[in-house]
Coordinates of C-alpha atoms in Angstrom, one line a residue:
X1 CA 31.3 -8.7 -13.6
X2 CA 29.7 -7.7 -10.2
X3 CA 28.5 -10.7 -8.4
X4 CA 24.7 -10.6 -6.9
X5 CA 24.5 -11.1 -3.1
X6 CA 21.9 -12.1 -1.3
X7 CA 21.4 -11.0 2.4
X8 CA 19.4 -11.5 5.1
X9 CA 17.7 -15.3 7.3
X10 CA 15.2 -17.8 6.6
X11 CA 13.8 -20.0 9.3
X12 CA 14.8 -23.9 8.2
X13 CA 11.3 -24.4 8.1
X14 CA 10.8 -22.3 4.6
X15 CA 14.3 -22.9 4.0
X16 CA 12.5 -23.8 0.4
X17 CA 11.4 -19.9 -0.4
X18 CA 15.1 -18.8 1.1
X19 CA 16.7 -21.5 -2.1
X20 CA 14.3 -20.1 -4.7
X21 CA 14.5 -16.3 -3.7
X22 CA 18.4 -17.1 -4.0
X23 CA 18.1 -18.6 -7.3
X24 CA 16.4 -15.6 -8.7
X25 CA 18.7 -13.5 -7.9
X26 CA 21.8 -15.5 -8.3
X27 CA 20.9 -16.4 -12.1
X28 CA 19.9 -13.3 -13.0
X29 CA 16.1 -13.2 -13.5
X30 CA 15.7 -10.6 -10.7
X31 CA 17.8 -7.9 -11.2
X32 CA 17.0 -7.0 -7.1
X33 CA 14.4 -7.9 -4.9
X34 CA 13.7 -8.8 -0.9
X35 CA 11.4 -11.5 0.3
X36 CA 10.0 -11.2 4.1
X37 CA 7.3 -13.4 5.4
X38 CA 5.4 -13.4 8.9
X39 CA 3.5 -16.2 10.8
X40 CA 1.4 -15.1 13.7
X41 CA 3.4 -12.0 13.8
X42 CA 6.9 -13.8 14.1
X43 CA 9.1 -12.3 11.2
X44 CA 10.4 -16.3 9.2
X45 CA 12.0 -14.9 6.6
X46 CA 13.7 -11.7 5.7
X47 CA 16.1 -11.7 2.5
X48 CA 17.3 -9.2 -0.4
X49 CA 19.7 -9.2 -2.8
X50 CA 20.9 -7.8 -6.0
X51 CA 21.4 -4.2 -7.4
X52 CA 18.6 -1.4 -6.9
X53 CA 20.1 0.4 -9.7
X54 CA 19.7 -0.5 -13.5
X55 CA 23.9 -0.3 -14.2
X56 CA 24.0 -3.1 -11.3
X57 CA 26.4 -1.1 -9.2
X58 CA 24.8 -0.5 -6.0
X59 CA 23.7 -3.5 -4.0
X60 CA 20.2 -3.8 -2.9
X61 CA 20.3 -3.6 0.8
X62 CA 18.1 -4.1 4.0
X63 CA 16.6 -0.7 3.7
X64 CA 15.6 -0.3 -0.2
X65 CA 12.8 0.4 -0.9
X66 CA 11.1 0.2 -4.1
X67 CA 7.8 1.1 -6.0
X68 CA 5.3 -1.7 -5.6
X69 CA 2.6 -0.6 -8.2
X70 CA -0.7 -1.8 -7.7
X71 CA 0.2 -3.4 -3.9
X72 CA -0.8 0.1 -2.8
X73 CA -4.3 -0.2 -3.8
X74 CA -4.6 -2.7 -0.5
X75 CA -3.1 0.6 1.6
X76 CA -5.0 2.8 0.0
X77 CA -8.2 1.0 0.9
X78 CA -7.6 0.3 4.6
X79 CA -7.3 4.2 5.0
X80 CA -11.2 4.0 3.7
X81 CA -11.9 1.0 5.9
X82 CA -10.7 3.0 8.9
X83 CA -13.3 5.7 7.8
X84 CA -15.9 2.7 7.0
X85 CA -15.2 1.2 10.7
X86 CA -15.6 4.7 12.0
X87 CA -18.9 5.5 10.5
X88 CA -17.6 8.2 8.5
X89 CA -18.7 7.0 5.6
X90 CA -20.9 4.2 4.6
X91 CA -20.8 1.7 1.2
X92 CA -24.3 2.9 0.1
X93 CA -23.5 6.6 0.2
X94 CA -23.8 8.5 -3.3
X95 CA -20.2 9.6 -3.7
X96 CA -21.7 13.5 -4.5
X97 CA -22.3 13.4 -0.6
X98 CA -18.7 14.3 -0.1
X99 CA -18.1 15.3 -3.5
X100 CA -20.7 17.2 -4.9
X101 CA -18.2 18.3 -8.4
X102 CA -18.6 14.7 -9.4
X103 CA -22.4 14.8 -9.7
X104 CA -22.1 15.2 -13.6
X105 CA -22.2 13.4 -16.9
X106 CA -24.3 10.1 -16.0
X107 CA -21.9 9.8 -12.9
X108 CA -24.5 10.7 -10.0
X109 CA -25.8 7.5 -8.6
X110 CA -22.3 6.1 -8.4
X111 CA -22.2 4.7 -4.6
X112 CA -18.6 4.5 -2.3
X113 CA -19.3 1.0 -3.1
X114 CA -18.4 1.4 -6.2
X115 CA -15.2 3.2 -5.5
X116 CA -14.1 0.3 -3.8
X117 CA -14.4 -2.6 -6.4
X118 CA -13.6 -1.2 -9.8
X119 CA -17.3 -0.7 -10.7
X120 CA -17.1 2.9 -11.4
X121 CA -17.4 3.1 -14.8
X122 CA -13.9 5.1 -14.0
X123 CA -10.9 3.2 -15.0
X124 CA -9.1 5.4 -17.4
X125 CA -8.9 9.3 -18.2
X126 CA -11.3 10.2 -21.1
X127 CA -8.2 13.1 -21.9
X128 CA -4.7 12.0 -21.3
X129 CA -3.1 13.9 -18.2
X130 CA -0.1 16.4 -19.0
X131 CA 3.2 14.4 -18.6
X132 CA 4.5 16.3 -15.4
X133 CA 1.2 16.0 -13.4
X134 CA 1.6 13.7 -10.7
X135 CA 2.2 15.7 -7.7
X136 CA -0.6 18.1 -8.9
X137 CA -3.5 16.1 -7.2
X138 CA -6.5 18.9 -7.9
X139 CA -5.6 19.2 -11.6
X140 CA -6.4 14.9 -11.5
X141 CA -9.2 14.3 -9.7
X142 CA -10.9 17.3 -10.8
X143 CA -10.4 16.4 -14.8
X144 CA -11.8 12.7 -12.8
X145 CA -14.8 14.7 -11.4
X146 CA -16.0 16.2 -14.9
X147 CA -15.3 13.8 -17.0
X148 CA -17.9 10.7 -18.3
X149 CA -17.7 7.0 -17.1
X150 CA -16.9 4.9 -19.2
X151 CA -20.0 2.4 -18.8
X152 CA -22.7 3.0 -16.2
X153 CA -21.7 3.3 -13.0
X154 CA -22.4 -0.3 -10.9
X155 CA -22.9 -2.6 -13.8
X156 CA -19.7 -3.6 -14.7
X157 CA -16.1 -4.2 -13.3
X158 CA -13.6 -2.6 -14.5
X159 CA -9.9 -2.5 -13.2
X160 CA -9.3 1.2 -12.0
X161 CA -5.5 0.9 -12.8
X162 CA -4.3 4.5 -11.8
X163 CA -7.8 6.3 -11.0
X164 CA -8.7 3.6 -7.5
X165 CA -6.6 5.4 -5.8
X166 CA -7.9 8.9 -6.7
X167 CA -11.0 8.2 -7.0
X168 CA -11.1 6.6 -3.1
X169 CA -8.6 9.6 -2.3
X170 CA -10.3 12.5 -2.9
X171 CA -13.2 10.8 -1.1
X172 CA -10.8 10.2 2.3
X173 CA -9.5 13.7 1.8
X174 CA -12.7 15.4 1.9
X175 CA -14.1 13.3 4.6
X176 CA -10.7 13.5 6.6
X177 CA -9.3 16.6 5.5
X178 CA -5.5 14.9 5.0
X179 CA -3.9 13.1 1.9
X180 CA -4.0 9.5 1.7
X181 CA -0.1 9.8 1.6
X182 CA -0.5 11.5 4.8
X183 CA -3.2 9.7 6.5
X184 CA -1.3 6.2 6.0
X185 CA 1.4 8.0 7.3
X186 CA -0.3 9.2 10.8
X187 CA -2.6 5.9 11.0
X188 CA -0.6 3.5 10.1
X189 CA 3.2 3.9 8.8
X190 CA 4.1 5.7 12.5
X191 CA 2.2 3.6 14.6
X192 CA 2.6 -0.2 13.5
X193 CA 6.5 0.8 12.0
X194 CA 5.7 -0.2 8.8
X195 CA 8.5 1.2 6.1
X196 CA 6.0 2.2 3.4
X197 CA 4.9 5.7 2.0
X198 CA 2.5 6.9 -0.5
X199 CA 4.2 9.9 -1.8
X200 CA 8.1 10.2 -0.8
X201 CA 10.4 12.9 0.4
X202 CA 13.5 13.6 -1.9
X203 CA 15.4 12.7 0.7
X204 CA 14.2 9.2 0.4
X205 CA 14.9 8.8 -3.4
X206 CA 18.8 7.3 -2.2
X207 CA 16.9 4.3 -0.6
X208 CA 14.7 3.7 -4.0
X209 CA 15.4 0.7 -6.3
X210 CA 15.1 1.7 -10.0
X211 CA 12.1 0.2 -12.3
X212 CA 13.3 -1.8 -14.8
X213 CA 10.2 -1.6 -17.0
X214 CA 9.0 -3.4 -19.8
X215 CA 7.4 -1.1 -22.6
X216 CA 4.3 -0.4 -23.1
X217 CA 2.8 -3.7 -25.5
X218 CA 2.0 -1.7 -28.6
X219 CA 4.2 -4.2 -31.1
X220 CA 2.0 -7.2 -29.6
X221 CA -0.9 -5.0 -29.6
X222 CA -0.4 -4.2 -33.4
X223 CA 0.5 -7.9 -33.8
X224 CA -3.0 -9.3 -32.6
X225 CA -4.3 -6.6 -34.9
X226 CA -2.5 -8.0 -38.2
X227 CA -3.6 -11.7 -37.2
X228 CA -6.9 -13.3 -38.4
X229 CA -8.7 -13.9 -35.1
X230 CA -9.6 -17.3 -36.1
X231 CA -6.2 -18.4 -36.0
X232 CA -5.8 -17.8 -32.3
X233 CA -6.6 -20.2 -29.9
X234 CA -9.8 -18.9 -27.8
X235 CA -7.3 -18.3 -24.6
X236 CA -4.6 -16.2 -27.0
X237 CA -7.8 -14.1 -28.5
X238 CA -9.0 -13.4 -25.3
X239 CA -5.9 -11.6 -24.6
X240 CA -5.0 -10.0 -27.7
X241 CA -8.7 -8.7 -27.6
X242 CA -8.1 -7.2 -24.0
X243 CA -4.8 -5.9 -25.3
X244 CA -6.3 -4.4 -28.3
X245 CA -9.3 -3.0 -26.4
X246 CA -10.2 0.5 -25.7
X247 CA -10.6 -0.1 -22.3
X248 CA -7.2 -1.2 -21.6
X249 CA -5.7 1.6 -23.5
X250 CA -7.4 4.0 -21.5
X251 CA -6.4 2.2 -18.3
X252 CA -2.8 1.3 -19.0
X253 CA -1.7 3.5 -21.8
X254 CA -3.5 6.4 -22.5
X255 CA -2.7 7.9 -19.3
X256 CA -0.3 11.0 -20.1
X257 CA 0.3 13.2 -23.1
X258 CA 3.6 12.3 -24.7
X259 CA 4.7 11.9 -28.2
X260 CA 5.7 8.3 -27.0
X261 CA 3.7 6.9 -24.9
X262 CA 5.9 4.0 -25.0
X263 CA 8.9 5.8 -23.5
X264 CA 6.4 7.2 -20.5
X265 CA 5.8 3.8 -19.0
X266 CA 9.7 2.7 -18.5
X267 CA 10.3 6.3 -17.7
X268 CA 8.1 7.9 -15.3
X269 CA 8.5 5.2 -12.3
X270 CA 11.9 6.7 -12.0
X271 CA 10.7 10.2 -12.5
X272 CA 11.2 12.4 -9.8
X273 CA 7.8 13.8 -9.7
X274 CA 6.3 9.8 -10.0
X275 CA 8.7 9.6 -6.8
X276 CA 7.5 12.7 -5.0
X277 CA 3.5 12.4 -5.8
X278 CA 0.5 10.6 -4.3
X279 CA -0.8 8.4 -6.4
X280 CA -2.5 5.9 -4.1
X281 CA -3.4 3.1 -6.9
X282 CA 0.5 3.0 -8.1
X283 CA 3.1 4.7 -6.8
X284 CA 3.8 3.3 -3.1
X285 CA 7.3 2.6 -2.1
X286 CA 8.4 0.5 0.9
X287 CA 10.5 -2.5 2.1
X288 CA 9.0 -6.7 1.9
X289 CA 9.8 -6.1 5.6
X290 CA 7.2 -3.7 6.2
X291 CA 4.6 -4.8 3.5
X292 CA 4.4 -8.3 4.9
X293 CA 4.3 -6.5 8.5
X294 CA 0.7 -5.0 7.1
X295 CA -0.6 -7.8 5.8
X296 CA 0.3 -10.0 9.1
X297 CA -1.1 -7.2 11.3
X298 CA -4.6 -7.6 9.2
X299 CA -4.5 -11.4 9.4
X300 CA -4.0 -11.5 12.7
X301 CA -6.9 -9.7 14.2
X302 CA -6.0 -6.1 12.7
X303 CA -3.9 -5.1 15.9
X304 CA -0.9 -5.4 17.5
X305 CA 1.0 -4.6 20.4
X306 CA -1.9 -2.9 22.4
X307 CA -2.9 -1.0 18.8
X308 CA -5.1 -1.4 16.2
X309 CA -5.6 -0.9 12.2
X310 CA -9.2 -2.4 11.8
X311 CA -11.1 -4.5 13.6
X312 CA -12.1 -8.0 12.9
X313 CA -15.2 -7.6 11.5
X314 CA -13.8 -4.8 9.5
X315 CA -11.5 -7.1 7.9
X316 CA -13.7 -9.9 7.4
X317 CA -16.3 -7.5 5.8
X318 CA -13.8 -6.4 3.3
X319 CA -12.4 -9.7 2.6
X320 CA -15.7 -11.3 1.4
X321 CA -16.2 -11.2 -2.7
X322 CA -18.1 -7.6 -3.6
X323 CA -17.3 -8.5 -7.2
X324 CA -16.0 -10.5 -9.9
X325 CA -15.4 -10.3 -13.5
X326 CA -15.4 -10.9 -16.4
X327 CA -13.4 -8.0 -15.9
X328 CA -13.3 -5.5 -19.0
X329 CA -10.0 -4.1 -18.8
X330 CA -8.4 -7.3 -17.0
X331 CA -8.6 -9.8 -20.3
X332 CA -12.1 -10.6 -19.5
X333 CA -10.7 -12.4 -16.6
X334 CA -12.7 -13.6 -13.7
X335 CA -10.9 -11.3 -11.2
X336 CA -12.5 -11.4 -7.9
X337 CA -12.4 -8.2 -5.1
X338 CA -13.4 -7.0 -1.8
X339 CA -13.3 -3.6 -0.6
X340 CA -10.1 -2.7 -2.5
X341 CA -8.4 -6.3 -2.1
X342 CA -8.1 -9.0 -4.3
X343 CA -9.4 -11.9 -3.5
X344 CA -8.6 -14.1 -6.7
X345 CA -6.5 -12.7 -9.6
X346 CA -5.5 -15.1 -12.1
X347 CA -1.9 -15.5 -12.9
X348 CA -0.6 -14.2 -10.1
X349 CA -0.3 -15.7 -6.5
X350 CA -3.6 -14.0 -5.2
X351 CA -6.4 -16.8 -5.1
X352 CA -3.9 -19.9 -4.6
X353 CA -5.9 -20.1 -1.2
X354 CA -9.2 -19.3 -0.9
X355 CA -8.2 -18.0 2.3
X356 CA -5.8 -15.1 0.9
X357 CA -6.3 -11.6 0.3
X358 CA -3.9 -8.4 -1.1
X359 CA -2.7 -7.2 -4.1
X360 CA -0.5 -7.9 -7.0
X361 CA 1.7 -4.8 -9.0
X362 CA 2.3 -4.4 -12.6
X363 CA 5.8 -4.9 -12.1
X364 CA 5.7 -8.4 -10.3
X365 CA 5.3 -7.6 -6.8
X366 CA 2.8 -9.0 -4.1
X367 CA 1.9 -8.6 -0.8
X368 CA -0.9 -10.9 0.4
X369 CA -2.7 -12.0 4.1
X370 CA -4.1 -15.0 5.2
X371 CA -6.2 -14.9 8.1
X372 CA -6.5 -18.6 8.5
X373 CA -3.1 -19.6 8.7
X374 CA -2.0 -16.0 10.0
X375 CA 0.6 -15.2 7.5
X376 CA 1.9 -11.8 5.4
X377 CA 4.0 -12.3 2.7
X378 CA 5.8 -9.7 0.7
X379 CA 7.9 -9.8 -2.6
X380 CA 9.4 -6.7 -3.7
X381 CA 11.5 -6.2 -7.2
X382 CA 12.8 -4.0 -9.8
X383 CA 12.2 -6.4 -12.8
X384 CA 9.2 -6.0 -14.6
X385 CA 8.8 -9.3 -16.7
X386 CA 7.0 -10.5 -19.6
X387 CA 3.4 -11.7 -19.2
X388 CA 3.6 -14.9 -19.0
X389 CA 6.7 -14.5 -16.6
X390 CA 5.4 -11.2 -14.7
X391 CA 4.6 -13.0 -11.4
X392 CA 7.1 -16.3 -11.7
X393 CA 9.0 -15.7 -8.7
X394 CA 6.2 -14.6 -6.5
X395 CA 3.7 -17.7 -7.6
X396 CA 7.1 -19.9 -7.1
X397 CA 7.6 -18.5 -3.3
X398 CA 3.8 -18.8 -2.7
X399 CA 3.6 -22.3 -3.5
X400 CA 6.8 -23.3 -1.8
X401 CA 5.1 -21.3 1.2
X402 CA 1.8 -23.4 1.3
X403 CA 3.9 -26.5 0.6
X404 CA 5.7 -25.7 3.8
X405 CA 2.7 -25.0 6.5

């Protein structure tokens, strides 16, 4: 039996996150994973360990990488802040004034705004996307742009699980002229250093972890359905209703045309064309190193080194609450966002401090800011848990972290 390692330096200080980041690789429950952590842009922690690769023989090292899911949404959005700072766009445009395809079906009035904070009406694909289609961005956001919302546009939230990102996308592409991938690349990626890219090269796939996804819920989902609702405590029908709804379906399940849908979602993270695509809501790779080196660069000011990301007010505009749920696809939670970040998510370690802002992924990653107490924190894996156990080790750090300040 290969033993796990685990690499890397912890300042005595948060020597607390170094033992519990050990322990979760050591016993098992993350197969690999890397921890970094920043306070007013001094690096505190950097660790890894484990395999990157399902068989668990290949170690994971200083330079893997993996997917981070929904933590791209946060990079995603600061590409549209920059454009927001600059004046190139503005929160209470129409979205048809850089997209005039989308002005169809009841879908009109919807405002950049919108875009931003899941209120779209938007968060699923009315007709599942061929299986192969991820690095075929105008076949997406052009079924996207004739297609109807879901609800009316502004007067509900929503969580835009895989269409945030090319939704807010096509609307930096058109104003810009480059991809998102490409744009975070040249903006940000080059500039500050950060090891993280929307859309990779094949010559990066060596450095990639491998998913280790749970599938898709269906047995719970028909397991809610065969159980009286009465008999469920209120907090365990509130889920099982989410699970069962529509609305997640269309925003977790019913993405791509397959005869199992089941198999797509532990497959297609590993997929070469998931790999190779731009799919700015999900499909981000990069190190803890350089997603905590983000989030420290916004919580400190937005620049660095003589250069900047966003500026201060920038920041502080899109870290105040836009909107909160009950959120229909997110268990009628009470998830709460800025422009693109969240500000409060339940479960996970976003909202233990009302001072934190970033973004959780599906597969138990999270990457977070804190402009008070100047930190970016980043946990990166290739374990997708359970529900209840999705975000264990990152809540475990966080705490330990706040404990430690």
């Amino acid at each position: 039996m290969t033993v796990a390692k685990v690499e890397g330096f912890c300042d005595p200080k948060f020597s607390k996150l170094g033992d519990i980041f050990s322990k979760s690789i050591k016993s098992g429950f993350d197969d690999g994973a890397a921890l970094s952590l920043e306070i007013e842009n001094e690096v505190v922690i950097d660790m890894w360990g484990g395999f990157k690769d399902i068989e668990h023989t290949e170690d994971w090292t200083e330079d893997t990488i993996a997917n981070v899911f929904s933590v791209t949404k946060a990079m995603t959005a600061t590409c549209a802040l920059k454009l927001l700072e600059e004046k190139k766009i503005n929160l209470g445009d129409r979205v048809t004034r850089y997209w005039p395809e989308y002005d169809c079906k009841s879908k009109g009035d919807t405002s950049i705004k919108d875009f931003f904070t899941h209120r779209a009406g938007m968060f699923g694909f009315q007709e599942p996307l061929p299986y192969e289609c991820w690095e075929d961005w105008d076949l997406i956001v052009n079924q996207l742009a004739k297609q109807e919302p879901f609800h009316v546009p502004g007067t509900a939230q929503g969580y835009h699980a895989m269409t945030f990102g090319f939704l807010l996308g096509e609307i930096i592409k058109r104003v810009d002229g480059r991809s998102v991938g490409t744009f975070f690349k040249e903006e940000i990626a080059d500039v500050f250093d950060i090891d993280f890219k929307i859309g990779l090269d094949e010559s990066e796939f060596e450095r990639c972890a491998e998913m280790v996804m749970q599938s898709a819920p269906i047995n719970v989902i028909n397991f809610f359905r065969r159980i009286p609702r009465w008999l469920l405590p209120s907090r365990i029908r509130a889920i099982g209703d989410t699970l069962s709804s529509a609305e997640y379906r269309k925003a977790f399940i019913e993405i791509v045309q397959d005869d199992q849908n089941l198999r797509s979602v532990t497959d297609f993270p590993n997929s070469p064309q998931w790999r190779k695509g731009e799919i700015p809501a999900a499909n981000g790779h990069g190190t803890a190193r350089g997603v905590a080196k983000f989030f420290g660069i916004l919580s400190n000011g937005g620049a660095r080194d003589g250069k900047k990301i966003l500026d201060q007010e920038t920041i502080d505009l899109a870290t105040t609450e836009f909107t909160a749920g009950p959120d229909k696809v997110l268990l009628q939670a009470s998830y709460k966002f800025g422009l693109g970040y969240m500000l409060d998510a339940p479960f996970s370690p976003i909202g233990y401090k009302n001072t934190m802002f970033g973004h959780t992924g599906i597969g138990g990653a999270a990457g977070f800011g804190d402009k008070v107490n100047k930190i970016g924190f980043a946990f990166v894996n290739n374990r997708q848990h359970s529900l209840g156990k999705l975000y264990k080790s990152a809540n475990d750090l966080t705490k330990a972290l706040y404990k430690a300040l």
